[in-house]
């Protein structure tokens, strides 16, 4: 059910059924054209730099400024794919290792964020308890702290804990995931709580009356209902983690344990400023694929909305 | 909760405590290097390990990250024994007590003297240099038939080239950072920090607003006013202008040689920087080298590894399809700081770079330099954009820097 | 319903498993925490040890106390948040009261340990390498030319010279003083008996037991004494330096004359290496005083603050409006909306850094496509001169907002899509029955409901952009510069960029103490704004509850 469609239906003060049919169709067509036009304009705005990056990734010249939309001076496939070739076939750039690290870290973080935040959000949304609103403000306020300096403390925590529990120490995926999870709690709990609030309370109250406990109500009833927002938070957490490099750079020290973003950044941006744009672009293009694939797979879940069956059942 | 349940909990807890255990760190010589140096050192390490049975591990970090990570990792006992770095890190690293002095002994005479003095801080040598870098005057010989010897000639030639329509611009300077302005500033007698007899920089003698510096900026303002300087020129734009023949003269370092050569544009590196009233311009000198962590437990071994293995003239390593001594390989992208390696270098442009940088001033390693870069650069930008006069801009910058240094 | 939750035993059978799981997990956590506490306390890392114990206690209380059921659901998130977010914040607050920074990097104990590491070498020799098969031996050559030979675990023994030269062979060990052999000796490092070893470096062989610390630490007098020269250094626990005792008066006079005196220079001039490293001490409110007296505050602070608020507000407004618009458009039945939806998310999938730098290239005055293809034609059309994106203050700000819009709209597009999908469709049906038109529906139904879930994110986005340090640094490093400012700043500098310039550009190296102070001051400002904004949140919550 679409809001615009519904609204159009609603906005028409009908007298003659036939006239309505005609007017409705015509108006709908105009609306559709307007919508298409706006969307197309947005797509151009969105994709223009992307096209540029993709073109840079095929440009053997390593220069962002001088490149043209269609790489010039490229005579053969070898030159066209030179950046990709360098990136994928240089032993000191373990590209696939980086991708694997990134996907692993992002996937675990994203899963953990969704599960933990959903639990908290359910509680904030459904229970009324002492200190609830203060706790909510607290969640928001800790996010406000300019945390550029917190890196020092986080580093020390991981280093000190890591001496005794190596798999969550420095230079490990486990440690980084913990850090990401901690940082992801605040905003995402808020986001999910807001969403849980929009789910009518009579749904779970009737279930509770029927003898289900809170856990069952949550897990069997509410959890499936809020799937769109779970997917949204999951994707947000995945992308955020996948593209993060400031923290990862401090915590992951070794070439082999780097995430994709750290690998690309340190080798092609911070080490040789402006000399490896093409390779960086190639890495970015390849690196954006996991996110796009996941989005493609899950996009129906996001906009799918509440299924009527679940609401009534 | 009942007492019994609590007792049970405590029991299980104490049982579990015994389960966790720690893993001991391996006893290896650890080196931190960046991506271009890592392959060479890895080859070398393999040889070292095969010969002496002492494992050497090379960890690859971003060049700048090496310094930042060392500050946190070394005191925590997670740091390396040896790092690769630049000489201008010395002030920061030494004031944190992070570096151990190095004694080159009889090897000292094999290194470029100015490189050694750059790695000397408060009278102590803290690094074994392997490469030097400085910018030089690079021109397009098809447009520039006679190399201008003074900055006034540079301006005259720029005007002529533009008037004749031979190129869009004559001389173009990279904006944004004053590193590329320093040679002009020194040619006119300006400086950044004064130096004492031993060559140490004196943070209380600031020369950003010295007369010569203002004159240099006035010369540059003249270029801007005559329409000879485009705006928004960063590294990429500068080289694109040069490679497309739109700029006839630039100043750039050996790191750009690859790019210029690939582009196929004809170029020459002048073996001097044009002069002003105070003689030839002097660029900043940057030196890269190996340093030993003060927190290393294997300093003796680290020193021996550097001097007897990395700087050995007998050992050869193969990286890619090149086989040479480590120092020769380390000096591929920049002129080597190791004389035997510099002598065998076959790069056609390194001699010109070395000659242009013969009188170069080491980039100040004192922490006060941190307060100079942005104020100094902003002043030049303001003048380039026509928002300030040279005098006004550099006087303001001088005040800003002095206030910052005097203590905020 | 609360009653039911209070008595888990009365629940259906599945809750017994839940119960077991809960206690099991709790025990595991407790065990881990106890183990960590023990180990960390042994390491002397008390802050973290205590923090972990406190957090664990909290988790236990929440999960065992019967009347805290709602908090049980929150406890995993809370524990993570406390350890990884709150603890670092508290640590930052602590640092703001210290002089932690490049000149004062370690605690007093760590610094003293570093200084006591300095050794005086009692007896040392130059040396030559010998080899027997795979075994190495060392000839110790004393200053007077007398020789001792050491190999294996045996004590060194005297050896005579042969014709004034080193003997070619001792106990089957052959003289081989080549560079490679010497390196092997250094690599082995230690020779002689375990209780009286000799270590060998490139130049010298040193009798370890005759090494003595160069400095003696006297806890009671709070002094370090150099045993070789007799110099005494007094620890100044107020400022964190070791000062030569005979210059202490002079030092105090310097402090007296100017509280901001360059003490580092004084120390550099009057003492030698490890003693030049200061140590970390609590300096009270000194960093706050320094900040509020700094020349930076006489600089363009007001205009930077106003720009920061404008930037954060405009960024949120633009990204939210565009994101919501797209979400609404995509909700309607438009042909190809799957494709649109996918294409429009692409900016989000790309790493922000490469995007920002690409935009920088596209907006460049000479070569940028955006300038050449869009700005120049507009100039031609309107006959005006549009200034450069990197030289003109207004254009620089416009450019920054444009790039930030590009980076940020997919976030709100995603969130709004999810939130719109969550609004039950029967509400629209009810509204349309009431005869509301599209705009009325949007204003009175869609937007309020949307703000229930998205509202807090607007605040979060505002605060994120308020502190969007990286974006500004990557785009133009805060330029173009403001002319004639008392403290260097640029027209697009945000408060946080300016603040870090204050903390790290003072010419005294990185100053974490001051930087933490600045963070806290900024936190106060943003927190005030947030709490103010939160009043709207309460309204949103009420709207949500009424649904």
mmCIF file of N, CA, C and O in Angstrom, chain B residues 5 9 12 16 20 22 51-52 54 71 75 92 95-96 98 103 107 230-232 237 241 295 300-301 304 307-309 367-368 371 374 378 382 385 396 400 404-406 408, chain C residues 23 27 30-32 35 39 102 105-106 179-180 183-184 186-187 201-203 260 262 273 277 290 295 364-367 390-391 481 483 485-486 488 501 505-509 512:
data_model
loop_
_atom_site.group_PDB
_atom_site.id
_atom_site.type_symbol
_atom_site.label_atom_id
_atom_site.label_comp_id
_atom_site.label_asym_id
_atom_site.label_seq_id
_atom_site.Cartn_x
_atom_site.Cartn_y
_atom_site.Cartn_z
ATOM 1 N N UNK B 5 21.798 -21.182 46.157
ATOM 2 C CA UNK B 5 22.038 -20.918 44.750
ATOM 3 C C UNK B 5 23.301 -20.053 44.587
ATOM 4 O O UNK B 5 24.082 -20.233 43.667
ATOM 5 N N UNK B 9 26.787 -20.814 42.543
ATOM 6 C CA UNK B 9 27.313 -19.865 41.578
ATOM 7 C C UNK B 9 28.801 -19.610 41.815
ATOM 8 O O UNK B 9 29.623 -19.673 40.909
ATOM 9 N N UNK B 12 31.010 -22.620 40.745
ATOM 10 C CA UNK B 12 31.224 -22.743 39.304
ATOM 11 C C UNK B 12 32.149 -21.639 38.811
ATOM 12 O O UNK B 12 33.044 -21.879 38.007
ATOM 13 N N UNK B 16 35.719 -21.998 36.799
ATOM 14 C CA UNK B 16 35.958 -21.442 35.467
ATOM 15 C C UNK B 16 37.189 -20.539 35.438
ATOM 16 O O UNK B 16 37.875 -20.461 34.434
ATOM 17 N N UNK B 20 40.976 -20.149 32.016
ATOM 18 C CA UNK B 20 41.596 -19.221 31.078
ATOM 19 C C UNK B 20 43.103 -19.148 31.274
ATOM 20 O O UNK B 20 43.603 -19.168 32.381
ATOM 21 N N UNK B 22 46.963 -17.577 29.375
ATOM 22 C CA UNK B 22 47.500 -16.613 28.415
ATOM 23 C C UNK B 22 48.545 -17.263 27.523
ATOM 24 O O UNK B 22 49.051 -18.339 27.803
ATOM 25 N N UNK B 51 70.431 -17.559 8.447
ATOM 26 C CA UNK B 51 71.830 -17.562 8.830
ATOM 27 C C UNK B 51 72.035 -17.658 10.342
ATOM 28 O O UNK B 51 72.926 -18.333 10.809
ATOM 29 N N UNK B 52 71.194 -16.949 11.086
ATOM 30 C CA UNK B 52 71.452 -16.858 12.522
ATOM 31 C C UNK B 52 70.386 -17.528 13.374
ATOM 32 O O UNK B 52 70.497 -17.568 14.594
ATOM 33 N N UNK B 54 67.681 -16.432 14.149
ATOM 34 C CA UNK B 54 66.912 -15.467 14.932
ATOM 35 C C UNK B 54 65.765 -14.950 14.070
ATOM 36 O O UNK B 54 65.998 -14.320 13.048
ATOM 37 N N UNK B 71 54.101 5.565 19.713
ATOM 38 C CA UNK B 71 53.876 6.320 20.940
ATOM 39 C C UNK B 71 52.977 5.567 21.913
ATOM 40 O O UNK B 71 53.145 5.678 23.122
ATOM 41 N N UNK B 75 55.511 1.983 24.972
ATOM 42 C CA UNK B 75 55.464 1.951 26.447
ATOM 43 C C UNK B 75 54.600 0.817 26.972
ATOM 44 O O UNK B 75 54.799 0.360 28.101
ATOM 45 N N UNK B 92 59.617 14.854 18.500
ATOM 46 C CA UNK B 92 58.476 14.255 19.175
ATOM 47 C C UNK B 92 58.855 12.927 19.847
ATOM 48 O O UNK B 92 58.534 12.688 21.016
ATOM 49 N N UNK B 95 61.376 13.421 22.819
ATOM 50 C CA UNK B 95 60.799 14.028 24.027
ATOM 51 C C UNK B 95 59.874 13.042 24.731
ATOM 52 O O UNK B 95 59.528 13.227 25.888
ATOM 53 N N UNK B 96 59.468 11.972 24.042
ATOM 54 C CA UNK B 96 58.702 10.911 24.688
ATOM 55 C C UNK B 96 59.606 9.785 25.190
ATOM 56 O O UNK B 96 59.120 8.757 25.639
ATOM 57 N N UNK B 98 61.370 7.714 23.444
ATOM 58 C CA UNK B 98 61.060 6.494 22.698
ATOM 59 C C UNK B 98 62.230 5.949 21.893
ATOM 60 O O UNK B 98 62.171 4.825 21.421
ATOM 61 N N UNK B 103 75.087 4.011 17.676
ATOM 62 C CA UNK B 103 76.512 4.286 17.522
ATOM 63 C C UNK B 103 76.976 3.668 16.212
ATOM 64 O O UNK B 103 77.087 2.454 16.100
ATOM 65 N N UNK B 107 81.361 3.088 10.719
ATOM 66 C CA UNK B 107 80.496 3.120 9.543
ATOM 67 C C UNK B 107 80.071 4.550 9.201
ATOM 68 O O UNK B 107 79.562 4.813 8.116
ATOM 69 N N UNK B 230 47.537 29.956 -11.470
ATOM 70 C CA UNK B 230 46.159 29.485 -11.298
ATOM 71 C C UNK B 230 45.901 29.240 -9.822
ATOM 72 O O UNK B 230 46.832 29.115 -9.032
ATOM 73 N N UNK B 231 44.624 29.172 -9.432
ATOM 74 C CA UNK B 231 44.337 28.875 -8.026
ATOM 75 C C UNK B 231 43.903 27.419 -7.889
ATOM 76 O O UNK B 231 43.557 26.766 -8.873
ATOM 77 N N UNK B 232 43.907 26.924 -6.681
ATOM 78 C CA UNK B 232 43.479 25.547 -6.414
ATOM 79 C C UNK B 232 44.474 24.515 -6.929
ATOM 80 O O UNK B 232 44.082 23.454 -7.407
ATOM 81 N N UNK B 237 46.892 18.529 -9.359
ATOM 82 C CA UNK B 237 46.681 19.584 -10.358
ATOM 83 C C UNK B 237 48.024 20.072 -10.898
ATOM 84 O O UNK B 237 48.206 20.229 -12.106
ATOM 85 N N UNK B 241 49.073 19.873 -14.772
ATOM 86 C CA UNK B 241 49.429 21.063 -15.556
ATOM 87 C C UNK B 241 50.762 20.851 -16.263
ATOM 88 O O UNK B 241 50.917 21.145 -17.451
ATOM 89 N N UNK B 295 62.411 1.139 24.078
ATOM 90 C CA UNK B 295 61.747 0.097 24.853
ATOM 91 C C UNK B 295 62.101 -1.305 24.358
ATOM 92 O O UNK B 295 61.573 -2.286 24.849
ATOM 93 N N UNK B 300 71.011 -4.266 21.251
ATOM 94 C CA UNK B 300 72.307 -4.650 20.679
ATOM 95 C C UNK B 300 72.129 -5.395 19.377
ATOM 96 O O UNK B 300 72.793 -5.134 18.384
ATOM 97 N N UNK B 301 71.170 -6.310 19.413
ATOM 98 C CA UNK B 301 70.915 -7.104 18.217
ATOM 99 C C UNK B 301 70.348 -6.218 17.111
ATOM 100 O O UNK B 301 70.736 -6.344 15.941
ATOM 101 N N UNK B 304 73.106 -4.301 15.551
ATOM 102 C CA UNK B 304 73.933 -5.162 14.704
ATOM 103 C C UNK B 304 73.200 -5.496 13.408
ATOM 104 O O UNK B 304 73.801 -5.519 12.330
ATOM 105 N N UNK B 307 73.469 -2.305 11.160
ATOM 106 C CA UNK B 307 74.779 -1.910 10.661
ATOM 107 C C UNK B 307 75.480 -3.030 9.889
ATOM 108 O O UNK B 307 76.160 -2.774 8.910
ATOM 109 N N UNK B 308 75.311 -4.240 10.340
ATOM 110 C CA UNK B 308 76.045 -5.338 9.704
ATOM 111 C C UNK B 308 75.228 -6.094 8.674
ATOM 112 O O UNK B 308 75.752 -6.931 7.957
ATOM 113 N N UNK B 309 73.939 -5.827 8.648
ATOM 114 C CA UNK B 309 73.128 -6.587 7.710
ATOM 115 C C UNK B 309 72.456 -5.666 6.699
ATOM 116 O O UNK B 309 72.656 -5.794 5.506
ATOM 117 N N UNK B 367 59.515 20.474 18.165
ATOM 118 C CA UNK B 367 58.051 20.422 18.229
ATOM 119 C C UNK B 367 57.396 21.750 17.848
ATOM 120 O O UNK B 367 56.258 21.754 17.398
ATOM 121 N N UNK B 368 58.110 22.856 18.001
ATOM 122 C CA UNK B 368 57.538 24.164 17.671
ATOM 123 C C UNK B 368 57.098 24.242 16.209
ATOM 124 O O UNK B 368 56.267 25.060 15.851
ATOM 125 N N UNK B 371 53.421 24.416 15.162
ATOM 126 C CA UNK B 371 52.606 25.627 15.193
ATOM 127 C C UNK B 371 52.887 26.515 13.992
ATOM 128 O O UNK B 371 52.227 27.527 13.801
ATOM 129 N N UNK B 374 50.566 25.590 9.631
ATOM 130 C CA UNK B 374 49.275 26.064 9.134
ATOM 131 C C UNK B 374 49.223 27.586 9.049
ATOM 132 O O UNK B 374 48.705 28.129 8.084
ATOM 133 N N UNK B 378 48.617 29.402 5.592
ATOM 134 C CA UNK B 378 47.440 30.258 5.450
ATOM 135 C C UNK B 378 47.822 31.635 4.917
ATOM 136 O O UNK B 378 47.127 32.204 4.074
ATOM 137 N N UNK B 382 46.334 33.378 1.655
ATOM 138 C CA UNK B 382 45.613 34.651 1.692
ATOM 139 C C UNK B 382 46.158 35.626 0.663
ATOM 140 O O UNK B 382 45.407 36.341 0.000
ATOM 141 N N UNK B 385 45.205 34.578 -2.811
ATOM 142 C CA UNK B 385 43.810 34.863 -3.114
ATOM 143 C C UNK B 385 43.523 36.359 -3.114
ATOM 144 O O UNK B 385 42.384 36.787 -3.270
ATOM 145 N N UNK B 396 50.909 38.857 10.490
ATOM 146 C CA UNK B 396 49.862 38.163 11.262
ATOM 147 C C UNK B 396 50.289 36.749 11.590
ATOM 148 O O UNK B 396 50.153 36.283 12.729
ATOM 149 N N UNK B 400 50.675 34.999 15.202
ATOM 150 C CA UNK B 400 49.964 33.765 15.570
ATOM 151 C C UNK B 400 50.939 32.710 16.075
ATOM 152 O O UNK B 400 50.712 32.065 17.102
ATOM 153 N N UNK B 404 51.388 31.160 19.874
ATOM 154 C CA UNK B 404 51.237 29.721 20.121
ATOM 155 C C UNK B 404 52.468 29.166 20.824
ATOM 156 O O UNK B 404 52.362 28.363 21.750
ATOM 157 N N UNK B 405 53.640 29.600 20.375
ATOM 158 C CA UNK B 405 54.871 29.065 20.963
ATOM 159 C C UNK B 405 55.049 29.572 22.392
ATOM 160 O O UNK B 405 55.462 28.831 23.287
ATOM 161 N N UNK B 406 54.700 30.855 22.626
ATOM 162 C CA UNK B 406 54.895 31.427 23.951
ATOM 163 C C UNK B 406 54.013 30.751 24.989
ATOM 164 O O UNK B 406 54.235 30.894 26.178
ATOM 165 N N UNK B 408 49.927 28.875 25.143
ATOM 166 C CA UNK B 408 48.531 29.250 25.042
ATOM 167 C C UNK B 408 47.931 29.199 26.431
ATOM 168 O O UNK B 408 48.500 28.607 27.318
ATOM 169 N N UNK C 23 21.661 -18.188 34.022
ATOM 170 C CA UNK C 23 22.649 -18.365 35.090
ATOM 171 C C UNK C 23 23.989 -18.822 34.523
ATOM 172 O O UNK C 23 25.046 -18.408 34.978
ATOM 173 N N UNK C 27 27.367 -16.828 35.037
ATOM 174 C CA UNK C 27 28.536 -17.430 35.685
ATOM 175 C C UNK C 27 29.770 -17.274 34.814
ATOM 176 O O UNK C 27 30.859 -16.968 35.300
ATOM 177 N N UNK C 30 30.917 -13.774 35.077
ATOM 178 C CA UNK C 30 31.543 -13.536 36.376
ATOM 179 C C UNK C 30 32.943 -14.134 36.436
ATOM 180 O O UNK C 30 33.882 -13.524 36.942
ATOM 181 N N UNK C 31 33.039 -15.348 35.903
ATOM 182 C CA UNK C 31 34.334 -16.022 35.927
ATOM 183 C C UNK C 31 35.360 -15.205 35.151
ATOM 184 O O UNK C 31 36.480 -14.948 35.607
ATOM 185 N N UNK C 32 34.924 -14.781 33.983
ATOM 186 C CA UNK C 32 35.800 -14.003 33.121
ATOM 187 C C UNK C 32 36.229 -12.713 33.826
ATOM 188 O O UNK C 32 37.402 -12.340 33.843
ATOM 189 N N UNK C 35 38.593 -13.395 36.724
ATOM 190 C CA UNK C 35 39.904 -13.727 36.157
ATOM 191 C C UNK C 35 40.620 -12.453 35.709
ATOM 192 O O UNK C 35 41.777 -12.210 36.045
ATOM 193 N N UNK C 39 44.069 -10.741 37.168
ATOM 194 C CA UNK C 39 45.238 -10.513 36.332
ATOM 195 C C UNK C 39 45.586 -9.036 36.202
ATOM 196 O O UNK C 39 46.739 -8.628 36.300
ATOM 197 N N UNK C 102 53.051 14.999 24.944
ATOM 198 C CA UNK C 102 54.356 14.591 24.429
ATOM 199 C C UNK C 102 55.492 14.786 25.435
ATOM 200 O O UNK C 102 56.407 13.986 25.490
ATOM 201 N N UNK C 105 54.773 11.885 28.962
ATOM 202 C CA UNK C 105 54.032 10.750 28.425
ATOM 203 C C UNK C 105 53.709 9.651 29.439
ATOM 204 O O UNK C 105 52.723 8.953 29.265
ATOM 205 N N UNK C 106 54.507 9.443 30.469
ATOM 206 C CA UNK C 106 54.303 8.277 31.337
ATOM 207 C C UNK C 106 54.072 8.715 32.772
ATOM 208 O O UNK C 106 54.326 9.854 33.152
ATOM 209 N N UNK C 179 83.020 -9.967 9.739
ATOM 210 C CA UNK C 179 81.812 -9.243 10.109
ATOM 211 C C UNK C 179 80.662 -10.210 10.389
ATOM 212 O O UNK C 179 79.940 -10.064 11.369
ATOM 213 N N UNK C 180 80.535 -11.214 9.526
ATOM 214 C CA UNK C 180 79.450 -12.175 9.712
ATOM 215 C C UNK C 180 79.598 -12.921 11.035
ATOM 216 O O UNK C 180 78.625 -13.146 11.754
ATOM 217 N N UNK C 183 78.723 -10.764 13.937
ATOM 218 C CA UNK C 183 77.281 -10.610 14.026
ATOM 219 C C UNK C 183 76.657 -11.806 14.732
ATOM 220 O O UNK C 183 75.743 -11.674 15.545
ATOM 221 N N UNK C 184 77.196 -13.003 14.410
ATOM 222 C CA UNK C 184 76.710 -14.207 15.078
ATOM 223 C C UNK C 184 76.917 -14.124 16.587
ATOM 224 O O UNK C 184 76.069 -14.538 17.375
ATOM 225 N N UNK C 186 77.101 -11.376 18.371
ATOM 226 C CA UNK C 186 76.139 -10.418 18.927
ATOM 227 C C UNK C 186 74.758 -11.069 19.011
ATOM 228 O O UNK C 186 74.014 -10.878 19.973
ATOM 229 N N UNK C 187 74.453 -11.867 17.969
ATOM 230 C CA UNK C 187 73.152 -12.519 17.955
ATOM 231 C C UNK C 187 73.016 -13.478 19.131
ATOM 232 O O UNK C 187 71.961 -13.579 19.752
ATOM 233 N N UNK C 201 77.920 -6.609 22.580
ATOM 234 C CA UNK C 201 77.271 -5.848 21.504
ATOM 235 C C UNK C 201 78.298 -5.564 20.418
ATOM 236 O O UNK C 201 79.402 -6.091 20.457
ATOM 237 N N UNK C 202 77.936 -4.764 19.466
ATOM 238 C CA UNK C 202 78.807 -4.581 18.305
ATOM 239 C C UNK C 202 80.213 -4.143 18.697
ATOM 240 O O UNK C 202 81.198 -4.576 18.119
ATOM 241 N N UNK C 203 80.286 -3.260 19.674
ATOM 242 C CA UNK C 203 81.580 -2.660 19.969
ATOM 243 C C UNK C 203 82.237 -3.223 21.214
ATOM 244 O O UNK C 203 83.446 -3.318 21.293
ATOM 245 N N UNK C 260 53.329 30.206 32.403
ATOM 246 C CA UNK C 260 53.395 29.488 31.133
ATOM 247 C C UNK C 260 54.816 29.388 30.604
ATOM 248 O O UNK C 260 55.032 29.164 29.424
ATOM 249 N N UNK C 262 58.468 28.359 29.410
ATOM 250 C CA UNK C 262 58.827 27.168 28.634
ATOM 251 C C UNK C 262 59.747 26.287 29.467
ATOM 252 O O UNK C 262 60.949 26.240 29.277
ATOM 253 N N UNK C 273 69.655 13.156 28.787
ATOM 254 C CA UNK C 273 68.547 12.488 28.138
ATOM 255 C C UNK C 273 67.430 11.864 28.975
ATOM 256 O O UNK C 273 66.365 12.455 29.029
ATOM 257 N N UNK C 277 62.769 13.652 29.997
ATOM 258 C CA UNK C 277 61.381 13.231 29.795
ATOM 259 C C UNK C 277 60.611 13.510 31.078
ATOM 260 O O UNK C 277 60.923 12.966 32.131
ATOM 261 N N UNK C 290 44.247 27.304 31.131
ATOM 262 C CA UNK C 290 45.004 27.561 29.901
ATOM 263 C C UNK C 290 44.058 27.764 28.724
ATOM 264 O O UNK C 290 44.245 28.633 27.896
ATOM 265 N N UNK C 295 45.043 32.366 23.429
ATOM 266 C CA UNK C 295 44.804 33.378 22.397
ATOM 267 C C UNK C 295 43.700 32.939 21.444
ATOM 268 O O UNK C 295 43.082 33.764 20.791
ATOM 269 N N UNK C 364 37.230 21.298 -8.430
ATOM 270 C CA UNK C 364 38.447 22.074 -8.660
ATOM 271 C C UNK C 364 38.233 23.147 -9.733
ATOM 272 O O UNK C 364 37.530 22.938 -10.710
ATOM 273 N N UNK C 365 38.892 24.276 -9.494
ATOM 274 C CA UNK C 365 38.708 25.439 -10.345
ATOM 275 C C UNK C 365 39.196 25.236 -11.774
ATOM 276 O O UNK C 365 38.624 25.774 -12.707
ATOM 277 N N UNK C 366 40.263 24.480 -11.936
ATOM 278 C CA UNK C 366 40.873 24.360 -13.260
ATOM 279 C C UNK C 366 40.365 23.168 -14.048
ATOM 280 O O UNK C 366 40.115 23.252 -15.234
ATOM 281 N N UNK C 367 40.247 22.031 -13.355
ATOM 282 C CA UNK C 367 39.981 20.800 -14.084
ATOM 283 C C UNK C 367 38.653 20.158 -13.701
ATOM 284 O O UNK C 367 38.205 19.231 -14.349
ATOM 285 N N UNK C 390 37.088 26.786 -3.538
ATOM 286 C CA UNK C 390 38.105 26.622 -2.511
ATOM 287 C C UNK C 390 38.726 27.934 -2.061
ATOM 288 O O UNK C 390 39.476 27.974 -1.115
ATOM 289 N N UNK C 391 38.406 29.034 -2.753
ATOM 290 C CA UNK C 391 38.971 30.312 -2.351
ATOM 291 C C UNK C 391 37.924 31.195 -1.681
ATOM 292 O O UNK C 391 38.228 31.968 -0.797
ATOM 293 N N UNK C 481 41.523 30.340 4.624
ATOM 294 C CA UNK C 481 41.858 30.962 5.906
ATOM 295 C C UNK C 481 41.141 32.297 6.127
ATOM 296 O O UNK C 481 40.828 33.010 5.190
ATOM 297 N N UNK C 483 41.311 35.984 7.199
ATOM 298 C CA UNK C 483 42.392 36.970 7.203
ATOM 299 C C UNK C 483 42.454 37.698 8.544
ATOM 300 O O UNK C 483 41.424 38.017 9.131
ATOM 301 N N UNK C 485 43.142 36.885 11.589
ATOM 302 C CA UNK C 485 42.654 36.311 12.841
ATOM 303 C C UNK C 485 43.782 36.258 13.868
ATOM 304 O O UNK C 485 44.945 36.098 13.509
ATOM 305 N N UNK C 486 43.420 36.390 15.145
ATOM 306 C CA UNK C 486 44.446 36.333 16.189
ATOM 307 C C UNK C 486 44.970 34.917 16.364
ATOM 308 O O UNK C 486 46.050 34.694 16.891
ATOM 309 N N UNK C 488 45.088 31.230 14.040
ATOM 310 C CA UNK C 488 44.826 30.736 12.704
ATOM 311 C C UNK C 488 43.561 29.894 12.623
ATOM 312 O O UNK C 488 43.364 28.994 13.429
ATOM 313 N N UNK C 501 43.311 22.219 16.710
ATOM 314 C CA UNK C 501 44.410 23.111 16.333
ATOM 315 C C UNK C 501 45.009 23.727 17.609
ATOM 316 O O UNK C 501 46.215 23.852 17.749
ATOM 317 N N UNK C 505 48.557 22.290 18.009
ATOM 318 C CA UNK C 505 49.384 23.201 17.233
ATOM 319 C C UNK C 505 50.094 24.236 18.084
ATOM 320 O O UNK C 505 50.429 25.306 17.628
ATOM 321 N N UNK C 506 50.326 23.916 19.355
ATOM 322 C CA UNK C 506 50.919 24.912 20.230
ATOM 323 C C UNK C 506 52.428 24.953 20.148
ATOM 324 O O UNK C 506 53.047 25.793 20.759
ATOM 325 N N UNK C 507 53.011 24.046 19.398
ATOM 326 C CA UNK C 507 54.458 24.039 19.342
ATOM 327 C C UNK C 507 55.072 23.415 20.571
ATOM 328 O O UNK C 507 56.239 23.575 20.850
ATOM 329 N N UNK C 508 54.277 22.714 21.337
ATOM 330 C CA UNK C 508 54.849 21.977 22.452
ATOM 331 C C UNK C 508 54.544 20.498 22.303
ATOM 332 O O UNK C 508 54.483 19.758 23.266
ATOM 333 N N UNK C 509 54.288 20.095 21.094
ATOM 334 C CA UNK C 509 53.940 18.702 20.852
ATOM 335 C C UNK C 509 52.488 18.451 21.197
ATOM 336 O O UNK C 509 51.776 19.361 21.600
ATOM 337 N N UNK C 512 47.625 15.997 25.266
ATOM 338 C CA UNK C 512 46.361 15.288 25.457
ATOM 339 C C UNK C 512 45.546 15.906 26.592
ATOM 340 O O UNK C 512 44.327 15.859 26.568
#
